[in-house]
mmCIF file of C-alpha atoms in Angstrom:
data_model
loop_
_atom_site.group_PDB
_atom_site.id
_atom_site.type_symbol
_atom_site.label_atom_id
_atom_site.label_comp_id
_atom_site.label_asym_id
_atom_site.label_seq_id
_atom_site.Cartn_x
_atom_site.Cartn_y
_atom_site.Cartn_z
ATOM 1 C CA ASP G 1 -0.124 0.042 -0.348
ATOM 2 C CA ILE G 2 0.856 3.526 -0.406
ATOM 3 C CA GLN G 3 1.509 5.349 2.407
ATOM 4 C CA MET G 4 1.112 9.146 2.919
ATOM 5 C CA THR G 5 2.975 11.579 4.919
ATOM 6 C CA GLN G 6 1.770 15.327 5.583
ATOM 7 C CA SER G 7 3.647 17.583 7.661
ATOM 8 C CA PRO G 8 3.177 20.051 9.836
ATOM 9 C CA SER G 9 0.902 18.184 11.814
ATOM 10 C CA THR G 10 -0.290 21.142 13.289
ATOM 11 C CA LEU G 11 0.476 24.675 12.026
ATOM 12 C CA SER G 12 -0.877 28.120 13.435
ATOM 13 C CA ALA G 13 -1.502 30.332 11.160
ATOM 14 C CA SER G 14 -2.783 34.036 11.410
ATOM 15 C CA VAL G 15 -5.357 35.763 9.298
ATOM 16 C CA GLY G 16 -3.868 36.439 5.990
ATOM 17 C CA ASP G 17 -0.570 34.441 6.317
ATOM 18 C CA ARG G 18 0.672 32.370 3.169
ATOM 19 C CA VAL G 19 0.363 28.344 4.395
ATOM 20 C CA THR G 20 1.892 25.552 2.621
ATOM 21 C CA ILE G 21 0.785 21.828 3.575
ATOM 22 C CA THR G 22 3.536 19.028 2.260
ATOM 23 C CA CYS G 23 2.736 15.588 1.681
ATOM 24 C CA ARG G 24 4.736 13.056 0.125
ATOM 25 C CA ALA G 25 3.811 9.456 -0.792
ATOM 26 C CA SER G 26 6.477 6.135 0.099
ATOM 27 C CA ARG G 27 6.576 5.529 -3.783
ATOM 28 C CA SER G 28 5.429 7.590 -7.349
ATOM 29 C CA ILE G 29 1.809 8.766 -7.899
ATOM 30 C CA SER G 30 2.369 10.393 -10.708
ATOM 31 C CA SER G 31 -0.124 13.683 -10.638
ATOM 32 C CA TRP G 32 -2.928 11.098 -8.918
ATOM 33 C CA LEU G 33 -3.996 13.480 -5.207
ATOM 34 C CA ALA G 34 -6.324 14.724 -4.165
ATOM 35 C CA TRP G 35 -6.571 17.152 -1.170
ATOM 36 C CA TYR G 36 -10.010 17.627 1.510
ATOM 37 C CA GLN G 37 -10.773 20.012 3.722
ATOM 38 C CA GLN G 38 -12.633 19.311 6.825
ATOM 39 C CA LYS G 39 -14.463 21.240 9.439
ATOM 40 C CA PRO G 40 -15.118 19.445 12.964
ATOM 41 C CA GLY G 41 -18.393 17.585 12.789
ATOM 42 C CA LYS G 42 -18.291 17.988 8.658
ATOM 43 C CA ALA G 43 -17.786 15.615 5.980
ATOM 44 C CA PRO G 44 -14.559 16.374 4.224
ATOM 45 C CA LYS G 45 -14.648 18.999 0.750
ATOM 46 C CA PHE G 46 -12.902 17.861 -2.130
ATOM 47 C CA LEU G 47 -10.739 21.013 -3.548
ATOM 48 C CA ILE G 48 -8.236 19.613 -5.106
ATOM 49 C CA TYR G 49 -7.495 16.835 -7.872
ATOM 50 C CA LYS G 50 -4.998 15.475 -10.392
ATOM 51 C CA ALA G 51 -2.219 17.372 -7.715
ATOM 52 C CA SER G 52 -2.782 21.084 -9.047
ATOM 53 C CA SER G 53 -6.643 21.212 -9.938
ATOM 54 C CA LEU G 54 -8.952 23.540 -8.592
ATOM 55 C CA GLU G 55 -12.688 22.161 -8.069
ATOM 56 C CA SER G 56 -14.933 24.065 -9.310
ATOM 57 C CA GLY G 57 -16.563 27.247 -6.278
ATOM 58 C CA VAL G 58 -13.000 26.828 -4.566
ATOM 59 C CA PRO G 59 -11.541 30.285 -4.053
ATOM 60 C CA SER G 60 -8.485 30.555 -6.403
ATOM 61 C CA ARG G 61 -6.302 31.313 -2.729
ATOM 62 C CA PHE G 62 -6.022 27.190 -2.566
ATOM 63 C CA SER G 63 -3.898 25.899 -5.033
ATOM 64 C CA GLY G 64 -1.357 22.505 -5.544
ATOM 65 C CA SER G 65 1.514 21.295 -6.512
ATOM 66 C CA GLY G 66 3.934 18.201 -6.861
ATOM 67 C CA SER G 67 4.431 15.148 -9.018
ATOM 68 C CA GLY G 68 5.485 11.924 -7.888
ATOM 69 C CA THR G 69 6.410 11.719 -4.472
ATOM 70 C CA GLU G 70 6.199 15.191 -3.163
ATOM 71 C CA PHE G 71 2.927 17.723 -3.281
ATOM 72 C CA THR G 72 2.078 20.820 -1.525
ATOM 73 C CA LEU G 73 -0.930 22.397 -0.417
ATOM 74 C CA THR G 74 -0.754 26.516 -0.460
ATOM 75 C CA ILE G 75 -3.280 29.103 1.188
ATOM 76 C CA SER G 76 -1.935 32.100 -0.449
ATOM 77 C CA SER G 77 -4.357 33.798 2.347
ATOM 78 C CA LEU G 78 -5.257 32.495 5.370
ATOM 79 C CA GLN G 79 -8.750 33.359 5.387
ATOM 80 C CA PRO G 80 -11.226 32.766 8.936
ATOM 81 C CA ASP G 81 -13.366 29.730 6.915
ATOM 82 C CA ASP G 82 -10.084 27.855 6.392
ATOM 83 C CA PHE G 83 -9.934 26.979 9.793
ATOM 84 C CA ALA G 84 -9.804 23.311 9.490
ATOM 85 C CA THR G 85 -8.256 19.970 8.841
ATOM 86 C CA TYR G 86 -6.718 19.029 5.569
ATOM 87 C CA TYR G 87 -5.974 15.675 4.231
ATOM 88 C CA CYS G 88 -3.897 14.133 1.009
ATOM 89 C CA GLN G 89 -5.461 11.831 -0.623
ATOM 90 C CA GLN G 90 -3.572 9.383 -3.317
ATOM 91 C CA TYR G 91 -5.656 7.638 -5.818
ATOM 92 C CA ASN G 92 -2.816 6.084 -8.339
ATOM 93 C CA SER G 93 -3.569 2.737 -7.096
ATOM 94 C CA SER G 94 -6.120 0.791 -4.888
ATOM 95 C CA PRO G 95 -6.124 0.883 -2.066
ATOM 96 C CA TRP G 96 -6.992 4.579 -2.704
ATOM 97 C CA THR G 97 -4.749 6.192 0.742
ATOM 98 C CA PHE G 98 -5.073 9.230 2.888
ATOM 99 C CA GLY G 99 -2.622 11.299 4.629
ATOM 100 C CA GLN G 100 -3.118 11.922 8.203
ATOM 101 C CA GLY G 101 -4.191 15.310 8.420
ATOM 102 C CA THR G 102 -2.933 19.006 8.666
ATOM 103 C CA LYS G 103 -4.744 20.825 11.211
ATOM 104 C CA VAL G 104 -5.075 24.811 10.466
ATOM 105 C CA GLU G 105 -5.164 26.670 14.254
ATOM 106 C CA ILE G 106 -5.332 30.157 14.914
ATOM 107 C CA LYS G 107 -2.484 31.568 16.142
ATOM 108 C CA GLU U 1 -27.930 19.472 -6.034
ATOM 109 C CA VAL U 2 -26.026 16.201 -5.464
ATOM 110 C CA GLN U 3 -27.060 15.070 -2.672
ATOM 111 C CA LEU U 4 -26.040 11.662 -0.242
ATOM 112 C CA VAL U 5 -27.591 11.148 2.801
ATOM 113 C CA GLU U 6 -26.574 8.122 4.536
ATOM 114 C CA SER U 7 -28.686 5.696 7.395
ATOM 115 C CA GLY U 8 -28.603 2.198 9.306
ATOM 116 C CA GLY U 9 -25.753 2.995 11.937
ATOM 117 C CA GLY U 10 -25.612 2.563 15.501
ATOM 118 C CA LEU U 11 -24.073 1.277 18.553
ATOM 119 C CA VAL U 12 -24.004 -2.899 17.844
ATOM 120 C CA GLN U 13 -22.180 -5.548 19.981
ATOM 121 C CA PRO U 14 -18.580 -6.877 18.804
ATOM 122 C CA GLY U 15 -19.082 -9.877 16.557
ATOM 123 C CA GLY U 16 -22.567 -8.079 15.121
ATOM 124 C CA SER U 17 -23.562 -7.194 11.961
ATOM 125 C CA LEU U 18 -24.995 -3.742 10.447
ATOM 126 C CA ARG U 19 -26.483 -3.046 6.961
ATOM 127 C CA LEU U 20 -25.663 1.236 6.275
ATOM 128 C CA SER U 21 -27.181 2.710 2.867
ATOM 129 C CA CYS U 22 -26.720 5.925 1.518
ATOM 130 C CA ALA U 23 -29.235 7.327 -0.913
ATOM 131 C CA ALA U 24 -28.189 8.846 -3.857
ATOM 132 C CA SER U 25 -30.109 12.174 -5.779
ATOM 133 C CA GLY U 26 -29.702 14.759 -8.063
ATOM 134 C CA PHE U 27 -27.071 12.667 -10.483
ATOM 135 C CA THR U 28 -27.859 9.756 -12.265
ATOM 136 C CA PHE U 29 -26.158 7.725 -10.348
ATOM 137 C CA SER U 30 -25.774 4.539 -12.417
ATOM 138 C CA ASN U 31 -23.129 6.596 -14.456
ATOM 139 C CA TYR U 32 -20.262 6.598 -11.233
ATOM 140 C CA TRP U 33 -18.149 4.665 -9.068
ATOM 141 C CA MET U 34 -19.312 4.972 -5.333
ATOM 142 C CA SER U 35 -17.435 4.358 -2.392
ATOM 143 C CA TRP U 36 -17.374 4.129 1.648
ATOM 144 C CA VAL U 37 -15.142 6.286 2.848
ATOM 145 C CA ARG U 38 -14.784 5.510 7.214
ATOM 146 C CA GLN U 39 -12.976 8.045 10.432
ATOM 147 C CA ALA U 40 -12.619 6.413 13.887
ATOM 148 C CA PRO U 41 -13.090 9.687 16.117
ATOM 149 C CA GLY U 42 -11.146 11.819 16.486
ATOM 150 C CA LYS U 43 -8.701 10.043 13.447
ATOM 151 C CA GLY U 44 -8.266 10.083 9.781
ATOM 152 C CA LEU U 45 -9.573 9.413 6.980
ATOM 153 C CA GLU U 46 -9.669 5.691 5.744
ATOM 154 C CA TRP U 47 -11.261 4.249 2.533
ATOM 155 C CA VAL U 48 -13.512 0.764 2.835
ATOM 156 C CA ALA U 49 -14.543 -0.126 -0.054
ATOM 157 C CA ASN U 50 -16.011 0.763 -3.840
ATOM 158 C CA ILE U 51 -18.334 -0.599 -6.523
ATOM 159 C CA ASN U 52 -18.052 0.422 -10.348
ATOM 160 C CA GLN U 53 -21.567 1.677 -12.026
ATOM 161 C CA HIS U 54 -22.365 -2.115 -12.808
ATOM 162 C CA GLY U 55 -22.554 -3.523 -9.604
ATOM 163 C CA ASN U 56 -19.461 -6.042 -10.888
ATOM 164 C CA GLU U 57 -16.676 -4.811 -9.429
ATOM 165 C CA LYS U 58 -15.767 -4.174 -6.186
ATOM 166 C CA TYR U 59 -12.740 -3.650 -4.268
ATOM 167 C CA TYR U 60 -11.803 -3.421 -0.298
ATOM 168 C CA VAL U 61 -9.340 -2.382 2.065
ATOM 169 C CA ASP U 62 -7.609 -5.436 3.640
ATOM 170 C CA SER U 63 -9.041 -4.909 6.669
ATOM 171 C CA VAL U 64 -12.141 -5.833 5.976
ATOM 172 C CA LYS U 65 -12.152 -7.887 3.365
ATOM 173 C CA GLY U 66 -14.486 -11.275 3.882
ATOM 174 C CA ARG U 67 -16.512 -8.864 6.367
ATOM 175 C CA PHE U 68 -18.096 -5.882 4.564
ATOM 176 C CA THR U 69 -20.010 -6.709 1.403
ATOM 177 C CA ILE U 70 -20.235 -3.082 -0.696
ATOM 178 C CA SER U 71 -23.079 -3.483 -3.015
ATOM 179 C CA ARG U 72 -25.824 -0.943 -4.567
ATOM 180 C CA ASP U 73 -29.396 -0.743 -6.835
ATOM 181 C CA ASN U 74 -29.420 1.511 -9.810
ATOM 182 C CA THR U 75 -33.419 1.466 -9.785
ATOM 183 C CA LYS U 76 -33.017 2.496 -6.038
ATOM 184 C CA ASN U 77 -30.226 4.954 -6.336
ATOM 185 C CA SER U 78 -28.600 3.384 -3.125
ATOM 186 C CA LEU U 79 -25.834 2.358 -2.164
ATOM 187 C CA TYR U 80 -24.928 -0.353 0.837
ATOM 188 C CA LEU U 81 -22.408 -1.403 3.448
ATOM 189 C CA GLN U 82 -23.271 -5.049 5.112
ATOM 190 C CA MET U 83 -20.930 -5.108 8.080
ATOM 191 C CA THR U 84 -20.549 -8.167 9.634
ATOM 192 C CA SER U 85 -17.939 -9.884 11.878
ATOM 193 C CA LEU U 86 -17.322 -6.246 13.724
ATOM 194 C CA SER U 87 -15.356 -5.470 16.243
ATOM 195 C CA ALA U 88 -14.315 -2.209 17.760
ATOM 196 C CA ASP U 89 -11.965 -0.906 15.527
ATOM 197 C CA ASP U 90 -14.980 -0.668 13.402
ATOM 198 C CA THR U 91 -16.056 1.977 15.150
ATOM 199 C CA ALA U 92 -16.202 5.273 13.128
ATOM 200 C CA VAL U 93 -18.561 7.440 10.831
ATOM 201 C CA TYR U 94 -18.592 5.853 7.694
ATOM 202 C CA TYR U 95 -19.665 8.159 4.897
ATOM 203 C CA CYS U 96 -20.730 7.555 1.086
ATOM 204 C CA ALA U 97 -18.788 9.327 -1.391
ATOM 205 C CA ARG U 98 -19.452 9.203 -5.144
ATOM 206 C CA ASP U 99 -16.121 9.375 -7.258
ATOM 207 C CA THR U 100 -15.494 11.612 -9.838
ATOM 208 C CA ALA U 101 -16.188 11.020 -13.148
ATOM 209 C CA MET U 102 -12.919 11.752 -14.216
ATOM 210 C CA ALA U 103 -11.039 9.200 -12.469
ATOM 211 C CA THR U 104 -12.478 6.706 -9.745
ATOM 212 C CA GLY U 105 -10.459 6.677 -6.406
ATOM 213 C CA ALA U 106 -10.978 10.687 -5.604
ATOM 214 C CA PHE U 107 -14.310 11.328 -4.042
ATOM 215 C CA ASP U 108 -16.216 14.716 -5.084
ATOM 216 C CA TYR U 109 -18.838 14.225 -3.202
ATOM 217 C CA TRP U 110 -19.766 12.877 0.617
ATOM 218 C CA GLY U 111 -22.635 12.042 2.445
ATOM 219 C CA GLN U 112 -23.138 14.013 6.128
ATOM 220 C CA GLY U 113 -21.692 9.811 7.416
ATOM 221 C CA THR U 114 -23.219 7.818 9.287
ATOM 222 C CA LEU U 115 -22.088 6.484 13.079
ATOM 223 C CA VAL U 116 -21.148 2.959 13.994
ATOM 224 C CA THR U 117 -20.354 2.500 17.451
ATOM 225 C CA VAL U 118 -19.022 -1.430 18.012
ATOM 226 C CA SER U 119 -19.520 -1.576 22.222
ATOM 227 C CA SER U 120 -20.472 -4.262 24.825
#
């Protein structure tokens, strides 16, 4: 199985900050990577697919990059609604696997 | 509007069984792969199983193989997860999710989840 590792596990930031979350795969997944946002008690929300493609309706302050084994999710200017937990997920090969999550907290 | 509504969760004793359902609306259900994803309390996300549009291809994470069965009824726009031999490790919120049209394995819509608690 492909292991996904996110860093950091927790990130403290302020409104307006640029935030970057890293996701590493245990072997190459090409660009078959998705990012999700989850708020407490809610279902995950689909943000980005194929490493860098923004899902329709997702604000343009979110962006993704990377390929192979190294990926990043960047929020260009953190907004109050962005405080949440973010998960990366590979869909290169089954079983589909998620990172452990990165919680973005208010500083 | 795409909607996925899970039901069937609850408290079950170790070794017991439970059947989860997911009612889909707002899209052509028979055109999409569908998945179940779970989240143990305070933990991350774990893909559990998926099924193709016709119901004749099914895949499972190793930890549930032989115990869980995914199925669908396209005439009822419904997805199911039959769970047997449940243990405490299966305690989680179970989400029904739609695979994207572009590629199976990424999930663009999720239900609100149904909680399964395995405890004596």
